[in-house]
mmCIF file of C-alpha atoms and ligand atoms in Angstrom:
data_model
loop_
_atom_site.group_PDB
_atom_site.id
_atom_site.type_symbol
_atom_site.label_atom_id
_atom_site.label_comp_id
_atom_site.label_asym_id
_atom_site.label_seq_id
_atom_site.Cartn_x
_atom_site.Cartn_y
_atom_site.Cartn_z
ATOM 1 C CA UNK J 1 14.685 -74.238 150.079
ATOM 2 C CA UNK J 2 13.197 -76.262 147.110
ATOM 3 C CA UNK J 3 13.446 -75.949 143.488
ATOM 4 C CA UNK J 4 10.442 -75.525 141.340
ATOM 5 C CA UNK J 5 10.389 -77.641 138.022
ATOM 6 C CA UNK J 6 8.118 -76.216 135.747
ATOM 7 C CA UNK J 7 6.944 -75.483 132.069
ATOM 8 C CA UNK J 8 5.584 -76.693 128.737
ATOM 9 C CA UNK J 9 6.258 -80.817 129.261
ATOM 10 C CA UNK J 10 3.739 -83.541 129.054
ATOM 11 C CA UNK J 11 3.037 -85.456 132.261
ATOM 12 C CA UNK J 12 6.000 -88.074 130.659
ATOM 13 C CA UNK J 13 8.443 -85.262 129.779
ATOM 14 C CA UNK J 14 8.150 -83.762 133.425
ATOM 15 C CA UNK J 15 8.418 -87.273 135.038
ATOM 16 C CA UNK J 16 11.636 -88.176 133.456
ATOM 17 C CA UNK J 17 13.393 -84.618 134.105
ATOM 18 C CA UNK J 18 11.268 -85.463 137.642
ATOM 19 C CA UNK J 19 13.507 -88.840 138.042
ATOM 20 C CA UNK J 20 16.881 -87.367 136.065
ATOM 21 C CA UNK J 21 16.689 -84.317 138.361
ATOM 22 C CA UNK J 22 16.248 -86.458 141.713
ATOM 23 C CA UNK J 23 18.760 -88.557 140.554
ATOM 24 C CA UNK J 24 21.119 -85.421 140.046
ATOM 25 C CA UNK J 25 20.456 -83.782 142.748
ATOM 26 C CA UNK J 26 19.665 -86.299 145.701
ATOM 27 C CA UNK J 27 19.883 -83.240 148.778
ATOM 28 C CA UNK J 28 17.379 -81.530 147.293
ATOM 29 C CA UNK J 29 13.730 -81.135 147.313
ATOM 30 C CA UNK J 30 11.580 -80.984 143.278
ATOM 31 C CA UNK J 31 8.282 -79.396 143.658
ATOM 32 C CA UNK J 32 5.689 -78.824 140.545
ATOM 33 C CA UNK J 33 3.944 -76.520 142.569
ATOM 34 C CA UNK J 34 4.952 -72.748 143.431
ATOM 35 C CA UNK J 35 5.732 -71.908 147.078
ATOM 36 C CA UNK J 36 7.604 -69.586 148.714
ATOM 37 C CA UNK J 37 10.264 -71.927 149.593
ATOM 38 C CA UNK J 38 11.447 -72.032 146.096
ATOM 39 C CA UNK J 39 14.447 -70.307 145.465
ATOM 40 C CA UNK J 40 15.922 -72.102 142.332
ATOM 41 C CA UNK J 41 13.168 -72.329 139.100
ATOM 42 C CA UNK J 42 13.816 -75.128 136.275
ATOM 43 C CA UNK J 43 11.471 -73.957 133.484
ATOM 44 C CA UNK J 44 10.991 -75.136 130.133
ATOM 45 C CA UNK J 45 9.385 -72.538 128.333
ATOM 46 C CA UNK J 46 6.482 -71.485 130.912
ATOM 47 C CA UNK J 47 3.882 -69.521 130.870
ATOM 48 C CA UNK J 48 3.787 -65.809 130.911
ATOM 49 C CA UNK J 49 3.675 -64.919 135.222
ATOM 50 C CA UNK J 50 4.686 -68.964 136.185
ATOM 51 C CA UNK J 51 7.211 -67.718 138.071
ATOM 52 C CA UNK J 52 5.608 -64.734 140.254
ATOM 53 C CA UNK J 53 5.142 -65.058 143.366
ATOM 54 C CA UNK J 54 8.625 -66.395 144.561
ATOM 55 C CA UNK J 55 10.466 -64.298 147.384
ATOM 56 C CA UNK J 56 13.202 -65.758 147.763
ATOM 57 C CA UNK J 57 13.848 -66.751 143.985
ATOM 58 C CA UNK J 58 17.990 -66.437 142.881
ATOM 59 C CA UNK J 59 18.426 -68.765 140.127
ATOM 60 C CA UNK J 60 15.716 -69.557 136.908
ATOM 61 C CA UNK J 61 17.257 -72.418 134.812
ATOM 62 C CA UNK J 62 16.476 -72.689 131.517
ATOM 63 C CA UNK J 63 15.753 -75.775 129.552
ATOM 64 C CA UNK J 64 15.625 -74.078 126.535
ATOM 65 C CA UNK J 65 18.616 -73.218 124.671
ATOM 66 C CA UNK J 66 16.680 -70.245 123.566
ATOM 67 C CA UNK J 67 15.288 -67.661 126.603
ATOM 68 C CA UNK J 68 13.751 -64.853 124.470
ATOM 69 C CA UNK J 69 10.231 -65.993 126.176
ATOM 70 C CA UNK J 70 11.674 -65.670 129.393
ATOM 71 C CA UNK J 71 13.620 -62.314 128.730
ATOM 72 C CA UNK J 72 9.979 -61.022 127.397
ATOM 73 C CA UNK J 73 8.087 -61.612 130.517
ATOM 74 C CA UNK J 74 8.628 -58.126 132.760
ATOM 75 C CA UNK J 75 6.714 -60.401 135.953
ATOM 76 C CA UNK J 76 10.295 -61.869 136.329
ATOM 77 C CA UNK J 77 12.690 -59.711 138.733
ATOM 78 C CA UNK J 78 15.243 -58.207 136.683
ATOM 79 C CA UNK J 79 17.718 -59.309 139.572
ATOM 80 C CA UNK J 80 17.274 -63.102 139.461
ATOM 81 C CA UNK J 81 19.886 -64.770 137.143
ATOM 82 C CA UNK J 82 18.836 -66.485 134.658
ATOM 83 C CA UNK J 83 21.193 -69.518 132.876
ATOM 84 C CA UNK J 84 20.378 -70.542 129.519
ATOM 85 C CA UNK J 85 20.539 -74.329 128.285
ATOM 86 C CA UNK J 86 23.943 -75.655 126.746
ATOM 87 C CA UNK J 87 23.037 -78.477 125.749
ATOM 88 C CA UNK J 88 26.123 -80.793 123.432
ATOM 89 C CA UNK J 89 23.432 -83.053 122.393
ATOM 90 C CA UNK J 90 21.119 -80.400 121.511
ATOM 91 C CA UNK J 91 23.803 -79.139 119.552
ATOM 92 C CA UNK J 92 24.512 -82.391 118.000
ATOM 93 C CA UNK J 93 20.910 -82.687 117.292
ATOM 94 C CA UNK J 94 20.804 -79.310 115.851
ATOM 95 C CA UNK J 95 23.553 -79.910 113.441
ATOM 96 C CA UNK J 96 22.116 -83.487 112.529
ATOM 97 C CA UNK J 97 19.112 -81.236 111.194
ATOM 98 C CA UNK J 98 20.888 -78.429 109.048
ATOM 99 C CA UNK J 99 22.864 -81.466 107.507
ATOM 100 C CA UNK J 100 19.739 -83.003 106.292
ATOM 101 C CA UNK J 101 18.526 -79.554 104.843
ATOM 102 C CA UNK J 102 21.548 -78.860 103.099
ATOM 103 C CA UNK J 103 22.202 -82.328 101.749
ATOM 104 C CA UNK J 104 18.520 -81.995 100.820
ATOM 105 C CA UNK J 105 19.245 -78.921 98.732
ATOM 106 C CA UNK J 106 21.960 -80.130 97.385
ATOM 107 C CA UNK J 107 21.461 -83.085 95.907
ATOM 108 C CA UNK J 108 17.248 -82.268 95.153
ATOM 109 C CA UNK J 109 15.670 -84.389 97.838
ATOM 110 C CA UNK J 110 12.964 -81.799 98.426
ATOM 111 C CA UNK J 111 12.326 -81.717 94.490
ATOM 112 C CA UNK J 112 12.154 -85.305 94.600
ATOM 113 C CA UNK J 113 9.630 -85.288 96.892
ATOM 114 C CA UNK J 114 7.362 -83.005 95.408
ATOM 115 C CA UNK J 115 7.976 -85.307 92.085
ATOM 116 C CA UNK J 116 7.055 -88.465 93.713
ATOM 117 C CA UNK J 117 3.730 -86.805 94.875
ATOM 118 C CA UNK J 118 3.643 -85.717 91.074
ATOM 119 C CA UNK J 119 4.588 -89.263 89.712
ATOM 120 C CA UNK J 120 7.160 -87.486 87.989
ATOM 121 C CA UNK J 121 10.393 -89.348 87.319
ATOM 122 C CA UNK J 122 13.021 -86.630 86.518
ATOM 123 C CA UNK J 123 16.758 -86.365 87.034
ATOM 124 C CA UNK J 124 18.415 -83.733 88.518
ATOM 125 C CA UNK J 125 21.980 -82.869 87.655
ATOM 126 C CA UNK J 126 24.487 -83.535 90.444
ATOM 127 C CA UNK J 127 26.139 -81.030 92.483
ATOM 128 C CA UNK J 128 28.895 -81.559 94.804
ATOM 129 C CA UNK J 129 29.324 -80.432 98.828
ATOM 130 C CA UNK J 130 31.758 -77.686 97.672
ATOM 131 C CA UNK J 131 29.678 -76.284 95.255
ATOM 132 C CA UNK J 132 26.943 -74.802 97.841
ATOM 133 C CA UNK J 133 28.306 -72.606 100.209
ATOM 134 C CA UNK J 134 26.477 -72.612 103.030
ATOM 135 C CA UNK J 135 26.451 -68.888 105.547
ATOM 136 C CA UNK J 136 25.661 -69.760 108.810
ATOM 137 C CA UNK J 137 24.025 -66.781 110.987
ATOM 138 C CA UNK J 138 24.969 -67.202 114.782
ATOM 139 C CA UNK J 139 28.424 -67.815 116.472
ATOM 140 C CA UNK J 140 27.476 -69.241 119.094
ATOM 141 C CA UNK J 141 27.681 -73.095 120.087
ATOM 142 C CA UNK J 142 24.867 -74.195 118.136
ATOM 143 C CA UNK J 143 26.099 -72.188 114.825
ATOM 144 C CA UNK J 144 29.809 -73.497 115.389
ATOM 145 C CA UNK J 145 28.249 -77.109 115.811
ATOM 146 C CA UNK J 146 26.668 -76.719 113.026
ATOM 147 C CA UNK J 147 29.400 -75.258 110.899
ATOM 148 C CA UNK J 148 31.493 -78.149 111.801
ATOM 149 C CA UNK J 149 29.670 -80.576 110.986
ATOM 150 C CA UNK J 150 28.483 -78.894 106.855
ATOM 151 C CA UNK J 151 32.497 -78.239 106.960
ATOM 152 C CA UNK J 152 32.937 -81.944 107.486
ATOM 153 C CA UNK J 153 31.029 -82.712 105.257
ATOM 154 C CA UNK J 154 32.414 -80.572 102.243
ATOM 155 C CA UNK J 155 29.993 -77.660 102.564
ATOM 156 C CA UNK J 156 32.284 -74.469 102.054
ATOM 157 C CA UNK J 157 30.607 -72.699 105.284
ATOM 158 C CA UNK J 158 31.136 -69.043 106.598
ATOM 159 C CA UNK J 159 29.660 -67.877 109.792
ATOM 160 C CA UNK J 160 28.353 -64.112 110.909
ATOM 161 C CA UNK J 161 27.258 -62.979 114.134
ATOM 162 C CA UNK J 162 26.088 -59.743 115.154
ATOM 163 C CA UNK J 163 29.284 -58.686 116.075
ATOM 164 C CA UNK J 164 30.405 -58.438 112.324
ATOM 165 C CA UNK J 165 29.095 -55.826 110.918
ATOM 166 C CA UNK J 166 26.166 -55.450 108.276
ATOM 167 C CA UNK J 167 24.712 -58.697 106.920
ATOM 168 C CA UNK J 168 23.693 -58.138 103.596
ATOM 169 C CA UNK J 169 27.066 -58.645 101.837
ATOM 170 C CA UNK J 170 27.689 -61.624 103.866
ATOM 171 C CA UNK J 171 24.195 -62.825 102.411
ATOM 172 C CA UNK J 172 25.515 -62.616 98.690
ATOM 173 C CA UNK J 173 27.818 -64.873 98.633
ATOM 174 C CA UNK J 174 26.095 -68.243 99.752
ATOM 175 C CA UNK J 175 24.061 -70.813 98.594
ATOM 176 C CA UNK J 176 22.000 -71.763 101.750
ATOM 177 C CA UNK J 177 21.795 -69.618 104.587
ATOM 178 C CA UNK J 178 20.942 -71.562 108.011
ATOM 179 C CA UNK J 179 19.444 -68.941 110.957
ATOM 180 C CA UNK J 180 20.868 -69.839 114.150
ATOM 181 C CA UNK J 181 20.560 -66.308 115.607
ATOM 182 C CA UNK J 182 19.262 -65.743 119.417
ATOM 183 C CA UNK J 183 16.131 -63.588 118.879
ATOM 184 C CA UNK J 184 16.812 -60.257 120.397
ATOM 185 C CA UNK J 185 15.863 -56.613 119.585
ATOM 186 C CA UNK J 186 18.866 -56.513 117.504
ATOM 187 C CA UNK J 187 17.679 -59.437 115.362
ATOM 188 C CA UNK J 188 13.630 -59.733 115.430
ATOM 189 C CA UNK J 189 12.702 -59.236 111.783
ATOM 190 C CA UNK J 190 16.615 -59.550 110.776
ATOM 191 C CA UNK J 191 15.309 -61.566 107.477
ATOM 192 C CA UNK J 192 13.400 -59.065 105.969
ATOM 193 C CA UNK J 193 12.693 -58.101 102.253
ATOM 194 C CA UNK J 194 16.449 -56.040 102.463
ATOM 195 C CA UNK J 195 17.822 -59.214 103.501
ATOM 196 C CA UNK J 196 16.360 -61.367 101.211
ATOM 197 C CA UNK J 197 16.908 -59.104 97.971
ATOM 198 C CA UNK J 198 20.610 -59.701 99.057
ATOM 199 C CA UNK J 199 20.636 -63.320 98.910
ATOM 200 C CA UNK J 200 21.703 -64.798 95.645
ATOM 201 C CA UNK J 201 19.009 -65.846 93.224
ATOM 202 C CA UNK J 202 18.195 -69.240 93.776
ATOM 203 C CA UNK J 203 19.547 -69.353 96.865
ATOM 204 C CA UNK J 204 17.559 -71.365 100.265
ATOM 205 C CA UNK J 205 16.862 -70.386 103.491
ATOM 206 C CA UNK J 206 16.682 -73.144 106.350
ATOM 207 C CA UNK J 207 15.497 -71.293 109.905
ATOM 208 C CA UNK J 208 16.289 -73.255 112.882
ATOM 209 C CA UNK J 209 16.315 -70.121 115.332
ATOM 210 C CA UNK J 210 12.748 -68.308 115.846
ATOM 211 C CA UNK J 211 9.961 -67.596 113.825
ATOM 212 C CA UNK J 212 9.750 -63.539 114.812
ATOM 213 C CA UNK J 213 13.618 -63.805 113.241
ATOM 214 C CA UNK J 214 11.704 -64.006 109.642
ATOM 215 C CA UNK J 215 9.626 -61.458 107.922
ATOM 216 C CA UNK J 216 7.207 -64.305 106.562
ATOM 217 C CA UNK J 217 5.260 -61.774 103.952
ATOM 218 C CA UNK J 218 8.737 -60.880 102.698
ATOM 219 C CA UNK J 219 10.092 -64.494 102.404
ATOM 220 C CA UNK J 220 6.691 -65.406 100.967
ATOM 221 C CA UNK J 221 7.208 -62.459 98.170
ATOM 222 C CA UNK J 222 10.460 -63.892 97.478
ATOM 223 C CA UNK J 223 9.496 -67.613 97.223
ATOM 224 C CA UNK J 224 6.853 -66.506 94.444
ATOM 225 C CA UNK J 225 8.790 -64.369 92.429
ATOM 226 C CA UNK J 226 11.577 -67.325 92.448
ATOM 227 C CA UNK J 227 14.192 -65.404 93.643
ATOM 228 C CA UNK J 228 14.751 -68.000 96.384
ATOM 229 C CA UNK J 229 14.745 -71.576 95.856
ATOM 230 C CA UNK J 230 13.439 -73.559 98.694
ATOM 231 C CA UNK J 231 12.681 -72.688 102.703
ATOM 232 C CA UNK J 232 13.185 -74.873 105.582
ATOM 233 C CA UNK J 233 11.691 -73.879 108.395
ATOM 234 C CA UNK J 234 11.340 -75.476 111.784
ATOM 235 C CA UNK J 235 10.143 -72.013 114.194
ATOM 236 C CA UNK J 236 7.257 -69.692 113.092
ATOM 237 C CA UNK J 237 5.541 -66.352 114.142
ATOM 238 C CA UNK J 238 2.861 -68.724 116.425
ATOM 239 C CA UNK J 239 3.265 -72.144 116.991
ATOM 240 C CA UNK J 240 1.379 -74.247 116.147
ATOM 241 C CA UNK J 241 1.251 -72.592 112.481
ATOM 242 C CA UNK J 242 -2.055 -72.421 111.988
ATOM 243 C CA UNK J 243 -3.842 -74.421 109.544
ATOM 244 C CA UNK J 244 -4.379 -71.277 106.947
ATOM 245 C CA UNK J 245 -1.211 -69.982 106.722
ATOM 246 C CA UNK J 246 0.409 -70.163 103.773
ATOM 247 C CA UNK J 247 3.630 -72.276 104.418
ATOM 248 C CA UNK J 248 1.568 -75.056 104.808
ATOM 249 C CA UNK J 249 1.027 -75.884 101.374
ATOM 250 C CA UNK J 250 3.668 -73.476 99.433
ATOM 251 C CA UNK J 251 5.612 -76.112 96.969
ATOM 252 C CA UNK J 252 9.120 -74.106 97.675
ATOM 253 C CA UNK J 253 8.380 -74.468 101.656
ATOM 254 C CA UNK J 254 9.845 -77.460 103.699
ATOM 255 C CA UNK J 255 8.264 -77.447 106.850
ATOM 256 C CA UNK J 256 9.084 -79.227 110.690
ATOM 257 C CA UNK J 257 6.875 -78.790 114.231
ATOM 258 C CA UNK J 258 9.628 -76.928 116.372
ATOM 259 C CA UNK J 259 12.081 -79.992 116.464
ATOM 260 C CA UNK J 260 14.820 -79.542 114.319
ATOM 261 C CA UNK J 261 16.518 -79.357 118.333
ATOM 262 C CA UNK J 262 14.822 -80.941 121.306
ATOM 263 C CA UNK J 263 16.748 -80.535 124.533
ATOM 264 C CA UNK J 264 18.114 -83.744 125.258
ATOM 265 C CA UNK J 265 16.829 -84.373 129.064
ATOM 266 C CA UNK J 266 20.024 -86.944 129.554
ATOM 267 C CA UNK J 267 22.511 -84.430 129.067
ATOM 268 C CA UNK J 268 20.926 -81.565 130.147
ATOM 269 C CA UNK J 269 19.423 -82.843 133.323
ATOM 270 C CA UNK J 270 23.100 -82.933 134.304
ATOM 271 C CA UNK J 271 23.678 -79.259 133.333
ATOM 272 C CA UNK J 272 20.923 -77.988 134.788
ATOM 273 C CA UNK J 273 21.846 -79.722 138.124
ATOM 274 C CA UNK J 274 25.896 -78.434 137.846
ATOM 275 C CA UNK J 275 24.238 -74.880 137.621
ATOM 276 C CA UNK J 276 22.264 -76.157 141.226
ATOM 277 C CA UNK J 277 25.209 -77.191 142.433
ATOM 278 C CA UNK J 278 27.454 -73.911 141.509
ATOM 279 C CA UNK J 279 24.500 -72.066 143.387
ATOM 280 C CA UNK J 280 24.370 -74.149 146.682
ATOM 281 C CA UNK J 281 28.825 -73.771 146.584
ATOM 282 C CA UNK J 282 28.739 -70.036 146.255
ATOM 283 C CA UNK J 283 30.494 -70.889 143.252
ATOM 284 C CA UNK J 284 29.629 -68.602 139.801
ATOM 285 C CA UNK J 285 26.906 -69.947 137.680
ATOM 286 C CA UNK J 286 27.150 -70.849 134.251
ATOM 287 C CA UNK J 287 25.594 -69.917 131.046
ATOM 288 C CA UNK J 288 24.041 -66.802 132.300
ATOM 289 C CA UNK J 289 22.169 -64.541 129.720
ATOM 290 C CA UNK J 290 23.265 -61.440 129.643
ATOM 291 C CA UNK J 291 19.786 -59.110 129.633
ATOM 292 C CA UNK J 292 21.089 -55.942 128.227
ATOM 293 C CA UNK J 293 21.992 -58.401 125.235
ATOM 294 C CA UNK J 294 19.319 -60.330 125.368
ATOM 295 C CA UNK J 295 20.642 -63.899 125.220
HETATM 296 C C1 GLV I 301 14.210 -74.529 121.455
HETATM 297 O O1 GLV I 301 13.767 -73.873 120.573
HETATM 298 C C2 GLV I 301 15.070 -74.017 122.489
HETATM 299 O O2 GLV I 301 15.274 -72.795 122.542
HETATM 300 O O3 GLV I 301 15.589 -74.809 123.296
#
């Protein structure tokens, strides 16, 4: 039996999960290399088909909080359990991130930004925390992290998950809405023109979730015609963007390369390895997705 550590990483990422893992997991063998032997996967967003070829496969660990790749790739036995990353520093990191774009939004640092580049030197008025409130799409831990920590900080925040019913009049009522969602069938293309007509004029959108969550010609639309303020956006349609689309240079875009979240390999070198451990004990596993739901 070995366990096959494998994904997206650079030859430093892998060697540190390499060491963390090792160090986790001493009774065990780490191989970057498929064989049949491998019965327990640690992937970090891999290829399409990296995991065919496996017999005796019965556990795929996830690295990534989010395992809509994974779910999408029909070479994967629907059997084999698969655990998704829950990560607290991830969350953490996550919620460090929606703080900065809300405290950006409210007090005008984006609009500063664009003045420097201007050499324009013009006060804003000053809002306060409780002045923006703040929806936050996705119950789960991330979206509660992050809901905590804007509440904390004096952002009047309300939360909405799939399980509550329609959106849209959910959407009137805030400020800022922050995108948290797990991508599933239920909510690819969720922010679309319908949604964004709901939102209140002037109102922001920060997405921290996926790309394929957005309708990007319908939050373009809306960016032009003014009817929303500012976008933050940190997951697109195809990453890298590419160099022509239109997000790059939009004045009322704010945009990051996929890292409003990183998995923290410290922390969740020791998840992934409790997951190992559950496996090896008989024990049940933790943080399993649920397929039929899709996350
Ligand atoms: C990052 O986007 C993740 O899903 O972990």
């Amino acid at each position: 039996m070995s366990i096959l550590l494998t994904g997206r990483f650079d030859a430093g990422e892998r060697d540190e999960w390499l060491t963390l893992l090792r160090a986790a997991l001493p009774a065990e063998t780490l191989v970057l290399e498929a064989d049949e032997g491998v019965d327990i996967a640690i992937v970090a967003n891999p290829p399409r088909g990296a995991l065919q070829g496996l017999p005796k496969l019965a556990l795929i660990q996830s690295l990534w909080a989010g395992v809509d790749k994974l779910l999408a790739d029909d070479s994967i036995p629907a059997q084999v359990p698969i655990a998704r990353m829950v990560d607290p520093a991830m969350n953490e990191a996550m919620a460090e991130t929606a703080l900065w774009a809300v405290l950006s939004l409210q007090r005008d640092f984006f609009d500063y930004a664009r003045q420097q580049a201007a050499l324009q030197w013009r006060p804003h008025p000053q809002r306060r925390a409780d002045e923006l409130p703040v929806l936050v799409l996705g119950r789960g831990q991330m979206g509660a992290t992050v809901a905590r920590r804007l509440a904390v900080n004096g952002f009047p925040v309300t939360a909405w998950g799939s399980r509550d019913g329609a959106l849209a009049p959910h959407l009137a009522a805030a400020a800022v809405v922050i995108n948290l969602l797990p991508l599933t069938p239920a909510t690819r293309g969720i922010v679309d023109a319908a949604a964004l007509a709901a939102m209140r004029p002037g109102a922001s959108l920060v997405n921290l979730a996926r790309g394929a969550h957005v309708v990007d010609d319908a939050l373009l639309a809306a960016l032009d015609a003014g009817h929303l303020r500012h976008a933050v956006l940190d997951v697109f349609h195809q990453e890298p963007l590419p160099s022509e689309h239109r997000f790059w240079s939009h004045p009322r875009v704010t945009l990051l390369p996929h890292v409003a979240a990183a998995t923290d390999a410290r922390s969740a070198a020791a998840v992934a390895a409790a997951n190992v451990k559950r496996l090896r004990a008989g024990a049940p596993l933790a943080d399993l997705v649920d397929r039929a739901r899709g996350y």
